[in-house]
C-alpha cells in the first residue's frame, strides 16, 4: 500500500497574513487509499493549510498536486471538481430539511426543471450502502444527533464525487462510542479506495486510526511517522508537537499571600444540548498566585473564562475576595478589578475598526482614565494609551490608527497593557503572549511577574507549555471539561504535560 | 492621518452625487429633454430664497427622522418604524396641544414631551418583543407602522377626537396659537423657517455629545462595532436594546412636530406618513454622523423642492425620485469600497511607518 500513488502532494507551501506567518515551507505527501492524520497544536497552522488545500485561501508560494498533476485552486469548487471534499468541524446543515434534501442541496439532480428525488434517493442509498453509512433519507435533520449529522456531512461530500476527504477535527463534537463508529466508517471508506485527511490534536485517536501522521509545529511540517512500521507513542508525538525552542520564563520566588482572591465552587457550563462543557470544577487562587490551566484547546478553557467573567451562564458559585459574584454582571466584575485577556482577541477584545485609544477604553469605559461619571474623558484616555504603547512596546506610528492596522502581536500587547492597567486584583488571561515576538513575550512575562509581587492573582490558560510551567505556581490539567490532574511546575516537563493533556498519559 | 480620513469619507458622497447626475443626464437625453435646461432650472429655482426656506423646513423634518434611525443603526438595530412612531406621536401631540391653554413655553414643552413619550413607547414595544421573544426589530417595527396607521384612522374617523376641519378633511381640533411654534422668516421675508429648525440643531449637537462623549454612547458604538467585544467589555445587550430603541423612538416622536406646530396646527388624515423611510435613506447617506445627516437632509429636500420645476420643463417630476434613489445606492456602495480601501491603506501605511522607524534605529 505504501508504494501506491500519491493522492495529494504539497510542496513548499507558504502563507503569510499581515504580521503573521501561518504556513512556512509546508511539505506533505498523502498516499492514495490511506488515512493520513495531521496533528499540531491549535494555532500551529493546520486549518490554514486545509483551507489552502480546499481552495478557500490561496498559498503565497508552493505547489499543490492532486493524483500527480499540479493544480491551482481559486475556489472550493475547483477543489471539489478535482475530487476533494471537506467535512467541516461545524456542521452546515439545514435543520428543517430532510436528510435527502440536505445531501442534494446545491447539486440537485434535475429531470427537466423538476427535482428528480427518485434518482437522488437511489444514488444516496447506493453510496450509503457501499460505505456502511446507515441513514434514513426521510428524517428531518433537526431530529438527528451529532453522530448522524456528521455521517450526513460525509455523505454530502461523497455524493459530490469526492475521492479525497478532509475531516477537520471530526471527533471534537463526538462522544466515545460515536468516535468508534466514525472510525469504522473511515476504515470502510479506505477499503473503497478513498483517501482521508484527518486533522486532530487528540493523539490517542490519531494513533488508532491513521496510517501516516504528519506533525505541524509553528506553521511548518516537522516530521512524518508511520505508526504501523515505526513504534511511536502519544508521548513521542506530543514531544514533536510541542518542541522546545521558546525562551523559558523563570519562576521567581514564592509571592503567594494568604488572602483568597478567587474561589470557584462546582462550576459547570452546559452546551445547548445539555452536554457539560465545563464539568463541576472547583479551585481557588490566592493573592500573588498564578494558577495555570493546561489542556488541549476546546476542552472547556474558553467556557471557564467566560463563565468567570459573567459572559456565559453557568451553575456553581464564584467568589471574589469576600463578595459572592455568581450572579453579578460582567461590568460589575470588571469594576471590582478583574482584568480579562480573552482567547479570541478579534471577537472579544477589540473593536477592529476603531482607533487604538478607543480600544484602550473598551472594558474599562466606566473608570478613570477613560471616564468620569457618565462622561468620557478622551484626553486622559489618549494619554494613557500612549503610556501603554510605550511600556508594552506596541509598534504603531500613533494612537489614532485603527486596531485592524496593527499586527496580531501588537494588538495583543495593547490588550495586555490595557488589562494590566489600573492595578487589577485578578487577571484572567488566555494565551497572553500568543503571536507576540520573543522579546515582547519576555516583557509581558515581566509585567505579570511584577504585578504578582504586589499581590495580583492570575488565572492563566496557555497553549505554550513553557510559559505555563515558567509562570504558574500551580498547574491544573483540563480534559473534557474536568480537572483530571495537578502538576507541579517545579518538576513537570512540557513533554509530560503535553502527554497528560491529550489523555494519553492515562495509558502511559 | 485624520485629514486623510475625512478626505476619503467625502469621496463616497461625491462619487454618489456625480454618478447619479450622470445617469440622470442619460435618462433626460433618452426622453428627449435638454439636460442643461433641466439642471439649470432646478438649480435656479432651488437657490431662490423662497425655495431655500422651504428646503430648510423640509430638511428639518428629514434630519430628525434620520437621526432617529441612525441612533439604532449605530448599534446595528434597525428601527424601520419611525413612520408609525412619529404619526402616533404627532396625533397625541395634536390632541394634547389643542386642549392646553398655557403660556407658549409651557404648552410647547408639554407637547414635545408627549410626542417623545408616545414615540418612545411605540418603539418600546419592538424592543420588548426583541428582548423577551426574540422577534427581529425589522419585522416588528414595520408591522407596528401599519398598526399605527390603522389606529389613527380609527381614532380620527370613529371617535369624537376627529372632527371636520376646514376643506372637509377629518382631523383633530385646531391647536390654539399659544400652542404653536411657528418660526421666523430670515431668508425669504414671505416664508417662515420652523422654530423646530433650531431645536433640530440642538438635538443634532446633543446626539453627537451623547455618542462621542458619554459612557452610554461608547457602549452603543462598541455594540455596533463588535457585539461580542462589547459584551465582553461589560455591556448588557438587552439593556442597550431597550435604551437605544426608546431613544430612537423618542427622537422619532419629534419628526411630525415641525409641520404640526409650525404649519397645520391639526393632525388630519392628510398628514404625511412616509418621512420615516426617507430618514432611513438619509441616515445611510450621512453615515450616522449628524453633520453628514444634515447635508444629506438638505440635499434630499433640495431635490424634493426643485422637482416641481421639472414639470414646468415638460419632464416627469419622478426624475428627482430616481436621482434620490441613485444617490443612495451609489453612495452606499462607494462607502463600502472606500471603507475597505481605508482599512487596507492604513495597514500598509502603518507597516511602512514602522519599517522606517526600524531602519532608523
mmCIF file of N, CA and C in Angstrom, chain A residues 277-393:
data_model
loop_
_atom_site.group_PDB
_atom_site.id
_atom_site.type_symbol
_atom_site.label_atom_id
_atom_site.label_comp_id
_atom_site.label_asym_id
_atom_site.label_seq_id
_atom_site.Cartn_x
_atom_site.Cartn_y
_atom_site.Cartn_z
ATOM 1 N N UNK A 277 -19.845 21.191 29.135
ATOM 2 C CA UNK A 277 -18.566 21.556 28.530
ATOM 3 C C UNK A 277 -17.551 21.803 29.639
ATOM 4 N N UNK A 278 -18.050 22.415 30.716
ATOM 5 C CA UNK A 278 -17.247 22.537 31.928
ATOM 6 C C UNK A 278 -17.995 21.734 32.980
ATOM 7 N N UNK A 279 -17.276 20.795 33.587
ATOM 8 C CA UNK A 279 -17.980 19.784 34.361
ATOM 9 C C UNK A 279 -17.567 19.844 35.837
ATOM 10 N N UNK A 280 -18.302 20.649 36.595
ATOM 11 C CA UNK A 280 -18.175 20.617 38.048
ATOM 12 C C UNK A 280 -16.740 20.823 38.534
ATOM 13 N N UNK A 281 -16.159 21.978 38.222
ATOM 14 C CA UNK A 281 -14.796 22.202 38.674
ATOM 15 C C UNK A 281 -14.757 23.176 39.856
ATOM 16 N N UNK A 282 -13.804 22.991 40.716
ATOM 17 C CA UNK A 282 -13.599 23.862 41.881
ATOM 18 C C UNK A 282 -12.113 24.166 42.011
ATOM 19 N N UNK A 283 -11.804 25.409 42.323
ATOM 20 C CA UNK A 283 -10.420 25.759 42.604
ATOM 21 C C UNK A 283 -10.381 27.129 43.252
ATOM 22 N N UNK A 284 -9.226 27.515 43.742
ATOM 23 C CA UNK A 284 -9.105 28.865 44.270
ATOM 24 C C UNK A 284 -7.741 29.460 43.929
ATOM 25 N N UNK A 285 -7.702 30.772 43.892
ATOM 26 C CA UNK A 285 -6.443 31.457 43.614
ATOM 27 C C UNK A 285 -6.215 32.485 44.715
ATOM 28 N N UNK A 286 -5.026 32.474 45.296
ATOM 29 C CA UNK A 286 -4.715 33.447 46.345
ATOM 30 C C UNK A 286 -4.004 34.647 45.748
ATOM 31 N N UNK A 287 -3.934 35.697 46.507
ATOM 32 C CA UNK A 287 -3.210 36.886 46.036
ATOM 33 C C UNK A 287 -1.765 36.507 45.773
ATOM 34 N N UNK A 288 -1.212 37.002 44.677
ATOM 35 C CA UNK A 288 0.171 36.727 44.347
ATOM 36 C C UNK A 288 0.406 35.339 43.777
ATOM 37 N N UNK A 289 -0.691 34.641 43.462
ATOM 38 C CA UNK A 289 -0.537 33.286 42.950
ATOM 39 C C UNK A 289 -0.954 33.226 41.480
ATOM 40 N N UNK A 290 -0.244 32.415 40.712
ATOM 41 C CA UNK A 290 -0.649 32.186 39.334
ATOM 42 C C UNK A 290 -1.041 30.723 39.188
ATOM 43 N N UNK A 291 -2.313 30.517 38.831
ATOM 44 C CA UNK A 291 -2.774 29.152 38.611
ATOM 45 C C UNK A 291 -2.902 28.952 37.106
ATOM 46 N N UNK A 292 -2.221 27.932 36.598
ATOM 47 C CA UNK A 292 -2.266 27.672 35.160
ATOM 48 C C UNK A 292 -3.229 26.550 34.839
ATOM 49 N N UNK A 293 -3.892 26.684 33.716
ATOM 50 C CA UNK A 293 -4.727 25.582 33.238
ATOM 51 C C UNK A 293 -4.090 25.040 31.970
ATOM 52 N N UNK A 294 -3.718 23.770 32.014
ATOM 53 C CA UNK A 294 -3.145 23.133 30.834
ATOM 54 C C UNK A 294 -4.224 22.278 30.209
ATOM 55 N N UNK A 295 -4.293 22.331 28.906
ATOM 56 C CA UNK A 295 -5.291 21.494 28.245
ATOM 57 C C UNK A 295 -5.270 21.785 26.774
ATOM 58 N N UNK A 296 -5.644 20.766 26.001
ATOM 59 C CA UNK A 296 -5.750 20.984 24.572
ATOM 60 C C UNK A 296 -6.950 21.895 24.343
ATOM 61 N N UNK A 297 -6.794 22.828 23.443
ATOM 62 C CA UNK A 297 -7.858 23.799 23.227
ATOM 63 C C UNK A 297 -9.180 23.097 22.911
ATOM 64 N N UNK A 298 -10.260 23.690 23.394
ATOM 65 C CA UNK A 298 -11.567 23.098 23.122
ATOM 66 C C UNK A 298 -12.003 22.132 24.204
ATOM 67 N N UNK A 299 -11.265 22.054 25.290
ATOM 68 C CA UNK A 299 -11.681 21.181 26.384
ATOM 69 C C UNK A 299 -12.414 21.936 27.486
ATOM 70 N N UNK A 300 -12.792 23.168 27.201
ATOM 71 C CA UNK A 300 -13.592 23.910 28.168
ATOM 72 C C UNK A 300 -12.938 25.181 28.697
ATOM 73 N N UNK A 301 -11.707 25.471 28.240
ATOM 74 C CA UNK A 301 -10.998 26.644 28.755
ATOM 75 C C UNK A 301 -11.783 27.934 28.509
ATOM 76 N N UNK A 302 -12.168 28.138 27.242
ATOM 77 C CA UNK A 302 -12.840 29.388 26.895
ATOM 78 C C UNK A 302 -14.106 29.539 27.721
ATOM 79 N N UNK A 303 -14.803 28.438 27.948
ATOM 80 C CA UNK A 303 -16.063 28.496 28.691
ATOM 81 C C UNK A 303 -15.816 28.820 30.164
ATOM 82 N N UNK A 304 -14.757 28.279 30.726
ATOM 83 C CA UNK A 304 -14.446 28.603 32.126
ATOM 84 C C UNK A 304 -14.206 30.100 32.258
ATOM 85 N N UNK A 305 -13.388 30.629 31.350
ATOM 86 C CA UNK A 305 -13.046 32.047 31.441
ATOM 87 C C UNK A 305 -14.289 32.907 31.254
ATOM 88 N N UNK A 306 -15.104 32.562 30.237
ATOM 89 C CA UNK A 306 -16.319 33.346 30.001
ATOM 90 C C UNK A 306 -17.259 33.271 31.204
ATOM 91 N N UNK A 307 -17.342 32.104 31.808
ATOM 92 C CA UNK A 307 -18.221 31.961 32.976
ATOM 93 C C UNK A 307 -17.700 32.812 34.128
ATOM 94 N N UNK A 308 -16.383 32.836 34.319
ATOM 95 C CA UNK A 308 -15.826 33.631 35.413
ATOM 96 C C UNK A 308 -16.041 35.125 35.184
ATOM 97 N N UNK A 309 -16.123 35.530 33.911
ATOM 98 C CA UNK A 309 -16.345 36.941 33.605
ATOM 99 C C UNK A 309 -17.832 37.285 33.554
ATOM 100 N N UNK A 310 -18.677 36.279 33.721
ATOM 101 C CA UNK A 310 -20.116 36.549 33.702
ATOM 102 C C UNK A 310 -20.669 36.700 32.301
ATOM 103 N N UNK A 311 -19.917 36.233 31.303
ATOM 104 C CA UNK A 311 -20.382 36.362 29.926
ATOM 105 C C UNK A 311 -21.219 35.149 29.561
ATOM 106 N N UNK A 312 -20.817 34.022 30.099
ATOM 107 C CA UNK A 312 -21.530 32.779 29.818
ATOM 108 C C UNK A 312 -22.261 32.369 31.096
ATOM 109 N N UNK A 313 -23.485 31.862 30.960
ATOM 110 C CA UNK A 313 -24.189 31.482 32.173
ATOM 111 C C UNK A 313 -23.692 30.111 32.627
ATOM 112 N N UNK A 314 -23.604 29.971 33.931
ATOM 113 C CA UNK A 314 -23.014 28.760 34.474
ATOM 114 C C UNK A 314 -23.690 28.424 35.791
ATOM 115 N N UNK A 315 -23.544 27.204 36.224
ATOM 116 C CA UNK A 315 -24.019 26.869 37.558
ATOM 117 C C UNK A 315 -22.815 26.757 38.479
ATOM 118 N N UNK A 316 -23.052 26.818 39.756
ATOM 119 C CA UNK A 316 -21.945 26.795 40.704
ATOM 120 C C UNK A 316 -21.822 28.143 41.394
ATOM 121 N N UNK A 317 -20.700 28.337 42.061
ATOM 122 C CA UNK A 317 -20.546 29.544 42.848
ATOM 123 C C UNK A 317 -19.179 30.157 42.587
ATOM 124 N N UNK A 318 -19.161 31.487 42.427
ATOM 125 C CA UNK A 318 -17.899 32.185 42.208
ATOM 126 C C UNK A 318 -17.780 33.287 43.247
ATOM 127 N N UNK A 319 -16.673 33.295 43.950
ATOM 128 C CA UNK A 319 -16.477 34.317 44.985
ATOM 129 C C UNK A 319 -15.208 35.094 44.708
ATOM 130 N N UNK A 320 -15.344 36.426 44.737
ATOM 131 C CA UNK A 320 -14.170 37.289 44.555
ATOM 132 C C UNK A 320 -13.900 37.980 45.872
ATOM 133 N N UNK A 321 -12.744 37.694 46.465
ATOM 134 C CA UNK A 321 -12.442 38.176 47.812
ATOM 135 C C UNK A 321 -13.592 37.798 48.746
ATOM 136 N N UNK A 322 -14.305 38.805 49.312
ATOM 137 C CA UNK A 322 -15.385 38.439 50.239
ATOM 138 C C UNK A 322 -16.745 38.490 49.584
ATOM 139 N N UNK A 323 -16.765 38.778 48.294
ATOM 140 C CA UNK A 323 -18.053 39.017 47.657
ATOM 141 C C UNK A 323 -18.463 37.841 46.784
ATOM 142 N N UNK A 324 -19.710 37.420 46.919
ATOM 143 C CA UNK A 324 -20.246 36.382 46.046
ATOM 144 C C UNK A 324 -20.627 37.053 44.723
ATOM 145 N N UNK A 325 -19.912 36.737 43.662
ATOM 146 C CA UNK A 325 -20.192 37.417 42.396
ATOM 147 C C UNK A 325 -20.884 36.492 41.388
ATOM 148 N N UNK A 326 -21.401 35.381 41.894
ATOM 149 C CA UNK A 326 -22.007 34.394 40.996
ATOM 150 C C UNK A 326 -23.007 35.024 40.039
ATOM 151 N N UNK A 327 -23.841 35.919 40.581
ATOM 152 C CA UNK A 327 -24.889 36.476 39.727
ATOM 153 C C UNK A 327 -24.619 37.924 39.329
ATOM 154 N N UNK A 328 -23.381 38.340 39.470
ATOM 155 C CA UNK A 328 -23.067 39.730 39.147
ATOM 156 C C UNK A 328 -22.758 39.888 37.658
ATOM 157 N N UNK A 329 -22.996 41.095 37.165
ATOM 158 C CA UNK A 329 -22.801 41.359 35.737
ATOM 159 C C UNK A 329 -21.317 41.418 35.391
ATOM 160 N N UNK A 330 -21.044 41.314 34.107
ATOM 161 C CA UNK A 330 -19.663 41.423 33.632
ATOM 162 C C UNK A 330 -19.063 42.765 34.046
ATOM 163 N N UNK A 331 -19.883 43.820 33.878
ATOM 164 C CA UNK A 331 -19.363 45.150 34.204
ATOM 165 C C UNK A 331 -18.997 45.244 35.674
ATOM 166 N N UNK A 332 -19.850 44.705 36.529
ATOM 167 C CA UNK A 332 -19.567 44.739 37.965
ATOM 168 C C UNK A 332 -18.246 44.027 38.245
ATOM 169 N N UNK A 333 -18.062 42.878 37.622
ATOM 170 C CA UNK A 333 -16.831 42.121 37.854
ATOM 171 C C UNK A 333 -15.620 42.915 37.406
ATOM 172 N N UNK A 334 -15.750 43.572 36.246
ATOM 173 C CA UNK A 334 -14.627 44.358 35.751
ATOM 174 C C UNK A 334 -14.328 45.519 36.696
ATOM 175 N N UNK A 335 -15.394 46.108 37.232
ATOM 176 C CA UNK A 335 -15.180 47.252 38.120
ATOM 177 C C UNK A 335 -14.534 46.838 39.435
ATOM 178 N N UNK A 336 -14.724 45.580 39.825
ATOM 179 C CA UNK A 336 -14.078 45.086 41.044
ATOM 180 C C UNK A 336 -12.565 44.977 40.863
ATOM 181 N N UNK A 337 -12.107 45.005 39.601
ATOM 182 C CA UNK A 337 -10.671 44.895 39.363
ATOM 183 C C UNK A 337 -10.286 43.542 38.799
ATOM 184 N N UNK A 338 -11.137 42.989 37.935
ATOM 185 C CA UNK A 338 -10.780 41.748 37.258
ATOM 186 C C UNK A 338 -10.415 42.090 35.816
ATOM 187 N N UNK A 339 -9.178 41.851 35.456
ATOM 188 C CA UNK A 339 -8.754 42.065 34.075
ATOM 189 C C UNK A 339 -8.959 40.796 33.276
ATOM 190 N N UNK A 340 -9.221 40.947 31.985
ATOM 191 C CA UNK A 340 -9.557 39.781 31.185
ATOM 192 C C UNK A 340 -8.865 39.848 29.832
ATOM 193 N N UNK A 341 -8.065 38.857 29.533
ATOM 194 C CA UNK A 341 -7.456 38.726 28.201
ATOM 195 C C UNK A 341 -8.095 37.507 27.551
ATOM 196 N N UNK A 342 -9.073 37.726 26.671
ATOM 197 C CA UNK A 342 -9.797 36.568 26.143
ATOM 198 C C UNK A 342 -9.000 35.811 25.088
ATOM 199 N N UNK A 343 -9.499 34.620 24.802
ATOM 200 C CA UNK A 343 -8.807 33.739 23.874
ATOM 201 C C UNK A 343 -8.863 34.290 22.448
ATOM 202 N N UNK A 344 -10.033 34.781 22.053
ATOM 203 C CA UNK A 344 -10.220 35.234 20.680
ATOM 204 C C UNK A 344 -10.182 36.757 20.668
ATOM 205 N N UNK A 345 -9.005 37.328 20.387
ATOM 206 C CA UNK A 345 -8.886 38.770 20.580
ATOM 207 C C UNK A 345 -9.728 39.558 19.589
ATOM 208 N N UNK A 346 -9.886 39.036 18.381
ATOM 209 C CA UNK A 346 -10.662 39.803 17.405
ATOM 210 C C UNK A 346 -12.139 39.836 17.748
ATOM 211 N N UNK A 347 -12.625 38.737 18.273
ATOM 212 C CA UNK A 347 -14.048 38.694 18.583
ATOM 213 C C UNK A 347 -14.361 39.366 19.916
ATOM 214 N N UNK A 348 -13.473 39.189 20.885
ATOM 215 C CA UNK A 348 -13.850 39.582 22.237
ATOM 216 C C UNK A 348 -13.093 40.761 22.816
ATOM 217 N N UNK A 349 -11.940 41.071 22.243
ATOM 218 C CA UNK A 349 -11.123 42.061 22.940
ATOM 219 C C UNK A 349 -10.898 43.353 22.182
ATOM 220 N N UNK A 350 -11.326 43.408 20.929
ATOM 221 C CA UNK A 350 -11.014 44.596 20.152
ATOM 222 C C UNK A 350 -12.205 45.060 19.331
ATOM 223 N N UNK A 351 -12.230 46.368 19.067
ATOM 224 C CA UNK A 351 -13.083 46.898 18.019
ATOM 225 C C UNK A 351 -12.116 47.198 16.878
ATOM 226 N N UNK A 352 -12.080 46.322 15.898
ATOM 227 C CA UNK A 352 -11.034 46.428 14.880
ATOM 228 C C UNK A 352 -11.103 47.742 14.132
ATOM 229 N N UNK A 353 -12.327 48.233 13.899
ATOM 230 C CA UNK A 353 -12.432 49.471 13.142
ATOM 231 C C UNK A 353 -12.635 50.675 14.042
ATOM 232 N N UNK A 354 -11.863 50.701 15.100
ATOM 233 C CA UNK A 354 -11.852 51.874 15.972
ATOM 234 C C UNK A 354 -10.392 52.162 16.290
ATOM 235 N N UNK A 355 -10.074 53.441 16.559
ATOM 236 C CA UNK A 355 -8.681 53.773 16.838
ATOM 237 C C UNK A 355 -8.187 53.122 18.121
ATOM 238 N N UNK A 356 -6.882 53.072 18.267
ATOM 239 C CA UNK A 356 -6.284 52.403 19.421
ATOM 240 C C UNK A 356 -6.793 52.973 20.732
ATOM 241 N N UNK A 357 -6.911 54.308 20.804
ATOM 242 C CA UNK A 357 -7.283 54.877 22.104
ATOM 243 C C UNK A 357 -8.719 54.529 22.474
ATOM 244 N N UNK A 358 -9.585 54.318 21.500
ATOM 245 C CA UNK A 358 -10.928 53.848 21.866
ATOM 246 C C UNK A 358 -10.880 52.393 22.318
ATOM 247 N N UNK A 359 -9.984 51.633 21.711
ATOM 248 C CA UNK A 359 -9.824 50.260 22.160
ATOM 249 C C UNK A 359 -9.253 50.204 23.571
ATOM 250 N N UNK A 360 -8.477 51.209 23.932
ATOM 251 C CA UNK A 360 -7.945 51.248 25.283
ATOM 252 C C UNK A 360 -9.079 51.409 26.309
ATOM 253 N N UNK A 361 -10.181 52.042 25.875
ATOM 254 C CA UNK A 361 -11.297 52.265 26.794
ATOM 255 C C UNK A 361 -12.151 51.009 26.958
ATOM 256 N N UNK A 362 -12.118 50.167 25.938
ATOM 257 C CA UNK A 362 -13.018 49.016 25.918
ATOM 258 C C UNK A 362 -12.814 48.121 27.141
ATOM 259 N N UNK A 363 -13.907 47.853 27.839
ATOM 260 C CA UNK A 363 -13.829 47.011 29.024
ATOM 261 C C UNK A 363 -13.519 47.813 30.269
ATOM 262 N N UNK A 364 -13.079 49.058 30.060
ATOM 263 C CA UNK A 364 -12.738 49.916 31.191
ATOM 264 C C UNK A 364 -13.416 51.256 31.022
ATOM 265 N N UNK A 365 -14.543 51.247 30.321
ATOM 266 C CA UNK A 365 -15.167 52.518 29.952
ATOM 267 C C UNK A 365 -15.903 53.190 31.101
ATOM 268 N N UNK A 366 -15.886 52.550 32.277
ATOM 269 C CA UNK A 366 -16.574 53.183 33.397
ATOM 270 C C UNK A 366 -15.590 53.799 34.386
ATOM 271 N N UNK A 367 -14.300 53.632 34.125
ATOM 272 C CA UNK A 367 -13.319 54.026 35.132
ATOM 273 C C UNK A 367 -12.339 55.055 34.575
ATOM 274 N N UNK A 368 -11.638 55.716 35.484
ATOM 275 C CA UNK A 368 -10.515 56.555 35.078
ATOM 276 C C UNK A 368 -9.470 55.641 34.452
ATOM 277 N N UNK A 369 -8.707 56.083 33.490
ATOM 278 C CA UNK A 369 -8.668 57.431 32.916
ATOM 279 C C UNK A 369 -9.674 57.634 31.775
ATOM 280 N N UNK A 370 -10.590 56.700 31.614
ATOM 281 C CA UNK A 370 -11.446 56.753 30.428
ATOM 282 C C UNK A 370 -12.743 57.512 30.642
ATOM 283 N N UNK A 371 -13.201 57.559 31.885
ATOM 284 C CA UNK A 371 -14.484 58.206 32.122
ATOM 285 C C UNK A 371 -14.508 58.821 33.511
ATOM 286 N N UNK A 372 -15.369 59.809 33.631
ATOM 287 C CA UNK A 372 -15.576 60.452 34.914
ATOM 288 C C UNK A 372 -17.084 60.587 35.027
ATOM 289 N N UNK A 373 -17.681 59.835 35.950
ATOM 290 C CA UNK A 373 -19.138 59.822 35.986
ATOM 291 C C UNK A 373 -19.660 59.265 34.680
ATOM 292 N N UNK A 374 -20.642 59.932 34.094
ATOM 293 C CA UNK A 374 -21.200 59.427 32.847
ATOM 294 C C UNK A 374 -20.448 59.942 31.620
ATOM 295 N N UNK A 375 -19.467 60.829 31.838
ATOM 296 C CA UNK A 375 -18.769 61.435 30.706
ATOM 297 C C UNK A 375 -17.470 60.710 30.387
ATOM 298 N N UNK A 376 -17.203 60.580 29.119
ATOM 299 C CA UNK A 376 -15.918 60.040 28.705
ATOM 300 C C UNK A 376 -14.867 61.122 28.829
ATOM 301 N N UNK A 377 -13.638 60.699 29.054
ATOM 302 C CA UNK A 377 -12.542 61.658 29.102
ATOM 303 C C UNK A 377 -11.486 61.256 28.075
ATOM 304 N N UNK A 378 -11.742 61.560 26.808
ATOM 305 C CA UNK A 378 -10.852 61.101 25.739
ATOM 306 C C UNK A 378 -9.415 61.586 25.920
ATOM 307 N N UNK A 379 -9.255 62.790 26.462
ATOM 308 C CA UNK A 379 -7.898 63.320 26.546
ATOM 309 C C UNK A 379 -7.028 62.440 27.439
ATOM 310 N N UNK A 380 -7.528 62.110 28.638
ATOM 311 C CA UNK A 380 -6.683 61.302 29.521
ATOM 312 C C UNK A 380 -6.604 59.859 29.023
ATOM 313 N N UNK A 381 -7.659 59.408 28.324
ATOM 314 C CA UNK A 381 -7.593 58.056 27.752
ATOM 315 C C UNK A 381 -6.495 57.990 26.709
ATOM 316 N N UNK A 382 -6.394 59.052 25.900
ATOM 317 C CA UNK A 382 -5.354 59.071 24.881
ATOM 318 C C UNK A 382 -3.973 59.090 25.521
ATOM 319 N N UNK A 383 -3.827 59.915 26.575
ATOM 320 C CA UNK A 383 -2.539 59.982 27.245
ATOM 321 C C UNK A 383 -2.159 58.611 27.783
ATOM 322 N N UNK A 384 -3.143 57.918 28.354
ATOM 323 C CA UNK A 384 -2.836 56.618 28.929
ATOM 324 C C UNK A 384 -2.548 55.582 27.843
ATOM 325 N N UNK A 385 -3.201 55.754 26.675
ATOM 326 C CA UNK A 385 -2.904 54.840 25.567
ATOM 327 C C UNK A 385 -1.445 54.999 25.159
ATOM 328 N N UNK A 386 -0.977 56.249 25.139
ATOM 329 C CA UNK A 386 0.433 56.487 24.793
ATOM 330 C C UNK A 386 1.350 55.778 25.787
ATOM 331 N N UNK A 387 0.952 55.840 27.064
ATOM 332 C CA UNK A 387 1.759 55.165 28.080
ATOM 333 C C UNK A 387 1.842 53.660 27.775
ATOM 334 N N UNK A 388 0.673 53.053 27.471
ATOM 335 C CA UNK A 388 0.669 51.614 27.195
ATOM 336 C C UNK A 388 1.537 51.300 25.980
ATOM 337 N N UNK A 389 1.379 52.129 24.953
ATOM 338 C CA UNK A 389 2.148 51.904 23.729
ATOM 339 C C UNK A 389 3.645 51.901 24.041
ATOM 340 N N UNK A 390 4.051 52.790 24.934
ATOM 341 C CA UNK A 390 5.468 52.836 25.267
ATOM 342 C C UNK A 390 5.882 51.680 26.172
ATOM 343 N N UNK A 391 5.119 51.482 27.260
ATOM 344 C CA UNK A 391 5.528 50.470 28.228
ATOM 345 C C UNK A 391 5.497 49.063 27.650
ATOM 346 N N UNK A 392 4.557 48.826 26.769
ATOM 347 C CA UNK A 392 4.402 47.470 26.250
ATOM 348 C C UNK A 392 4.957 47.348 24.830
ATOM 349 N N UNK A 393 5.629 48.393 24.382
ATOM 350 C CA UNK A 393 6.299 48.348 23.091
ATOM 351 C C UNK A 393 5.349 47.955 21.963
#
